[in-house]
Amino acid sequence: MANKEEKADEKKSNWKDSIYNPRTGEFIGRTASSWALIFLFYLVFYGFLAGMFTLTMWVMLQTLDDYTPKYRDRVANPGLVIRPLSMEIKFNRSVPQQYNEYVSHLESFLKRYNDSVQDGNAFCLEGMYFEQDNAPDKKVCSFKRSLLRQCSGLADTTFGYSEGQPCILVKMNRVIGLRPRGDPHITCFAKREIPLHMQYFPTEGRLDKSYFPYYGKKLQPEYVQPVVAVKLLLAEEDYNSELIIECKVEGSDLRNNDDRDKFLGRVTFRVNVSK
């Protein structure tokens, strides 16, 4: 019995000593000086890594421009997007609750284009680039929503949705320094044999050169890109059926036929209006 008790006490003592040994002053097998050296090593090691990371980031930031992205090769050509922001526009023209969301989205988007807001921007000559490379303060060309006429939401607050002839706004994504050649304009068509009648605002869906080049959000915080409104003149035979519509930027050197990117210079969406 005595031997068993001695062995039990010895095991208990060995287990406690593995945590802290009062005879040698070791904690988990190491003395205080040993632990201090390990702590100092990792402190210096991770401090060195942090210093190297900070120095690398600082050097990289010195190569960046606050106003222009360093690498822009992937966005040399802009994509097209539509408003309201939906690739499938479906509603019953007799039920306002079904199209109110589209109308609200258009109204919210066009607030920056209000004539009262745009009156503070510059009046620019049409058909000419608005070059300001050497100007310290970059101005912004005025684009008033009244230019969109029937699709401005001023005379018809439902943008044609209540009458079953909805307006779709098409715009290009912003690309700093872009200068499209030729006469860029938006053209839309329905993917079917019978053409779909449409109206464009401004006339002929033009994207005037005076809104190019764009110098970036920091230099031109009030900039708004030109918009083309497309009014779909749906006839009786067009209701209660899905229409696939594609819009492209034409008349310039901007790409619109890259099968790898369906939004490069073009956009496709669906419209289904019921009575």
XYZ file of C-alpha atoms in Angstrom:
275
model
C 0.000 0.000 0.000
C 2.818 2.384 0.874
C 4.468 1.814 -2.517
C 1.230 2.565 -4.341
C 0.720 5.810 -2.414
C 4.325 6.831 -3.085
C 3.904 6.175 -6.833
C 0.646 8.190 -6.911
C 2.322 11.105 -5.119
C 5.288 10.875 -7.499
C 3.007 11.025 -10.589
C 1.128 13.985 -9.151
C 4.404 15.741 -8.386
C 5.763 15.051 -11.898
C 2.587 16.484 -13.485
C 2.820 19.659 -11.402
C 6.523 19.998 -12.116
C 5.820 19.883 -15.880
C 3.839 23.107 -15.434
C 6.033 24.794 -12.848
C 9.089 23.340 -11.167
C 9.864 25.264 -7.938
C 13.304 23.641 -7.619
C 14.604 24.898 -11.015
C 12.185 27.803 -11.532
C 11.114 26.408 -14.910
C 7.680 27.158 -16.350
C 6.504 24.629 -18.981
C 10.064 23.378 -19.299
C 11.784 26.764 -19.674
C 13.346 29.247 -17.303
C 12.324 32.899 -17.175
C 15.469 33.967 -19.070
C 14.718 31.390 -21.793
C 11.162 32.673 -22.174
C 12.456 36.259 -22.275
C 14.847 35.420 -25.123
C 12.080 33.722 -27.125
C 9.748 36.670 -26.603
C 12.509 39.091 -27.643
C 13.247 37.041 -30.783
C 9.625 37.051 -31.966
C 9.238 40.709 -31.062
C 12.213 41.612 -33.267
C 11.154 39.166 -36.009
C 7.563 40.389 -36.332
C 8.660 43.994 -35.885
C 11.010 43.524 -38.850
C 8.189 42.005 -40.950
C 5.856 44.873 -40.041
C 8.565 47.371 -40.960
C 9.194 45.674 -44.310
C 5.457 45.608 -45.092
C 5.075 49.295 -44.173
C 8.094 50.257 -46.278
C 6.795 48.235 -49.269
C 3.361 49.859 -49.050
C 4.925 53.329 -48.777
C 7.103 52.754 -51.851
C 4.111 51.453 -53.826
C 1.948 54.433 -52.843
C 4.652 56.802 -54.125
C 4.135 55.365 -57.613
C 0.368 56.010 -57.640
C -1.411 59.082 -58.933
C -4.228 60.487 -56.790
C -6.193 61.370 -59.910
C -5.524 58.682 -62.511
C -5.334 54.865 -62.082
C -1.875 53.488 -62.885
C -3.136 50.558 -64.976
C -6.201 51.002 -67.195
C -5.591 48.470 -69.967
C -8.652 46.377 -69.013
C -11.118 49.284 -69.261
C -9.960 50.977 -72.445
C -13.473 50.580 -73.853
C -16.550 51.413 -71.776
C -19.498 49.164 -71.104
C -23.158 50.136 -71.402
C -25.706 50.020 -68.597
C -29.387 50.894 -68.417
C -31.718 52.565 -65.969
C -33.910 51.394 -64.362
C -31.303 48.993 -63.091
C -32.942 45.750 -64.175
C -32.222 43.349 -66.989
C -35.866 42.279 -67.056
C -38.523 44.997 -67.051
C -41.932 43.464 -66.594
C -45.166 45.221 -65.604
C -48.848 45.743 -66.299
C -49.481 49.287 -67.460
C -52.853 49.313 -65.672
C -51.299 48.469 -62.289
C -49.140 51.353 -60.996
C -47.767 49.218 -58.169
C -45.978 47.078 -60.755
C -44.063 49.927 -62.385
C -43.703 52.426 -59.512
C -40.326 50.934 -58.599
C -38.986 51.591 -62.115
C -40.341 55.143 -62.083
C -38.812 55.867 -58.653
C -35.455 54.550 -59.818
C -35.464 56.791 -62.900
C -36.503 59.849 -60.888
C -33.767 59.232 -58.333
C -31.138 58.728 -61.046
C -32.077 61.964 -62.858
C -31.903 64.218 -59.798
C -28.296 65.114 -60.607
C -29.444 66.057 -64.114
C -32.068 68.555 -62.917
C -31.846 71.809 -64.838
C -31.440 73.769 -61.585
C -28.381 71.667 -60.727
C -26.870 71.723 -64.220
C -27.197 75.493 -64.523
C -24.056 75.724 -62.400
C -22.009 73.737 -64.916
C -20.337 74.995 -68.074
C -22.033 75.413 -71.437
C -19.819 73.533 -73.910
C -19.545 73.635 -77.695
C -21.127 70.586 -79.311
C -19.038 68.212 -81.377
C -15.715 69.153 -79.732
C -13.728 67.524 -76.949
C -13.671 69.630 -73.787
C -9.901 69.541 -73.299
C -8.679 70.706 -69.877
C -5.353 68.911 -69.488
C -3.502 72.017 -68.312
C -6.346 73.610 -66.358
C -5.879 73.395 -62.563
C -9.651 73.379 -61.994
C -11.588 71.047 -64.259
C -15.037 72.221 -65.300
C -18.021 70.026 -66.097
C -20.269 70.315 -69.142
C -23.936 70.802 -68.467
C -26.357 67.994 -69.352
C -29.920 68.964 -68.467
C -32.625 66.360 -68.058
C -34.945 68.523 -70.161
C -32.867 67.326 -73.157
C -34.556 63.959 -72.672
C -37.920 65.561 -73.482
C -40.691 62.885 -73.308
C -38.373 60.719 -71.223
C -37.284 63.456 -68.813
C -40.039 62.746 -66.304
C -40.991 66.438 -66.300
C -44.159 66.419 -68.426
C -44.920 62.732 -67.848
C -43.921 61.768 -64.306
C -44.310 58.052 -65.091
C -41.744 58.120 -67.938
C -44.278 56.514 -70.301
C -44.885 53.470 -68.102
C -48.525 54.333 -67.438
C -49.253 54.413 -71.181
C -47.326 51.227 -71.899
C -44.516 52.949 -73.801
C -41.661 52.906 -71.256
C -38.481 54.950 -71.381
C -35.117 53.253 -70.887
C -32.023 55.325 -70.112
C -28.739 54.110 -71.611
C -25.351 55.398 -70.490
C -21.691 54.498 -70.894
C -19.482 53.701 -67.938
C -16.914 56.334 -67.137
C -13.374 55.836 -68.420
C -10.751 58.424 -67.512
C -9.207 60.084 -70.550
C -11.561 58.459 -73.073
C -11.868 60.356 -76.368
C -14.194 58.430 -78.674
C -13.586 59.131 -82.339
C -16.221 59.644 -85.000
C -19.806 60.392 -83.978
C -20.723 58.067 -81.104
C -24.430 57.366 -80.698
C -26.694 54.724 -79.215
C -28.724 52.428 -81.453
C -31.234 49.882 -80.135
C -33.185 47.122 -81.843
C -35.468 44.257 -80.909
C -34.195 40.771 -81.650
C -37.034 39.719 -83.948
C -37.963 39.952 -87.613
C -40.395 42.891 -87.267
C -38.644 46.150 -86.259
C -39.735 47.845 -83.042
C -40.379 51.581 -83.294
C -38.374 53.726 -80.878
C -37.620 57.375 -80.165
C -34.231 58.648 -79.030
C -33.482 61.655 -76.844
C -31.268 63.574 -77.490
C -31.932 63.326 -81.221
C -30.437 60.265 -82.923
C -29.154 59.030 -79.556
C -25.993 61.128 -79.777
C -23.292 61.036 -77.111
C -21.754 64.423 -77.734
C -17.958 64.720 -77.658
C -18.133 67.747 -75.368
C -18.571 65.388 -72.394
C -15.178 63.818 -73.080
C -12.540 63.397 -71.777
C -13.412 62.592 -68.189
C -10.694 63.502 -65.672
C -11.765 61.432 -62.670
C -13.966 61.777 -59.620
C -11.491 63.872 -57.624
C -10.973 66.470 -60.347
C -14.591 66.455 -61.558
C -16.815 65.516 -58.597
C -19.897 67.050 -60.272
C -19.427 65.237 -63.576
C -22.402 63.407 -65.043
C -21.976 61.336 -68.171
C -24.291 61.909 -71.148
C -27.446 59.802 -71.210
C -29.559 58.584 -74.109
C -33.242 57.954 -73.463
C -34.937 55.308 -75.584
C -38.729 55.385 -75.678
C -40.210 52.067 -76.739
C -43.243 52.799 -78.937
C -45.034 49.530 -78.316
C -48.012 48.724 -80.542
C -50.950 46.431 -79.751
C -49.159 43.371 -81.080
C -46.165 44.082 -78.830
C -48.040 43.685 -75.553
C -48.178 40.484 -73.519
C -44.997 39.160 -75.097
C -41.350 39.251 -74.132
C -39.113 41.515 -76.198
C -35.338 41.098 -76.201
C -33.727 44.453 -76.906
C -30.071 45.182 -77.523
C -28.482 48.627 -77.466
C -25.040 49.388 -78.889
C -22.729 52.341 -79.168
C -22.165 52.934 -82.884
C -20.370 55.417 -85.132
C -17.043 55.416 -83.296
C -13.956 53.354 -82.557
C -15.491 51.952 -79.373
C -15.807 48.162 -79.377
C -19.263 46.611 -79.261
C -18.859 43.079 -80.603
C -16.671 41.214 -78.109
C -18.304 37.831 -77.431
C -16.297 37.485 -74.220
C -17.924 40.559 -72.675
C -21.640 41.066 -73.340
C -21.597 44.531 -71.745
C -18.629 45.982 -73.649
C -20.133 48.735 -75.780
C -23.559 47.104 -75.633
C -26.283 45.920 -73.288
C -29.159 43.475 -73.695
C -32.353 43.480 -71.633
C -35.891 42.096 -71.708
C -39.194 43.989 -71.684
C -42.609 42.480 -71.115
C -45.560 44.908 -70.917
C -49.093 43.691 -70.410
C -52.322 45.687 -70.638
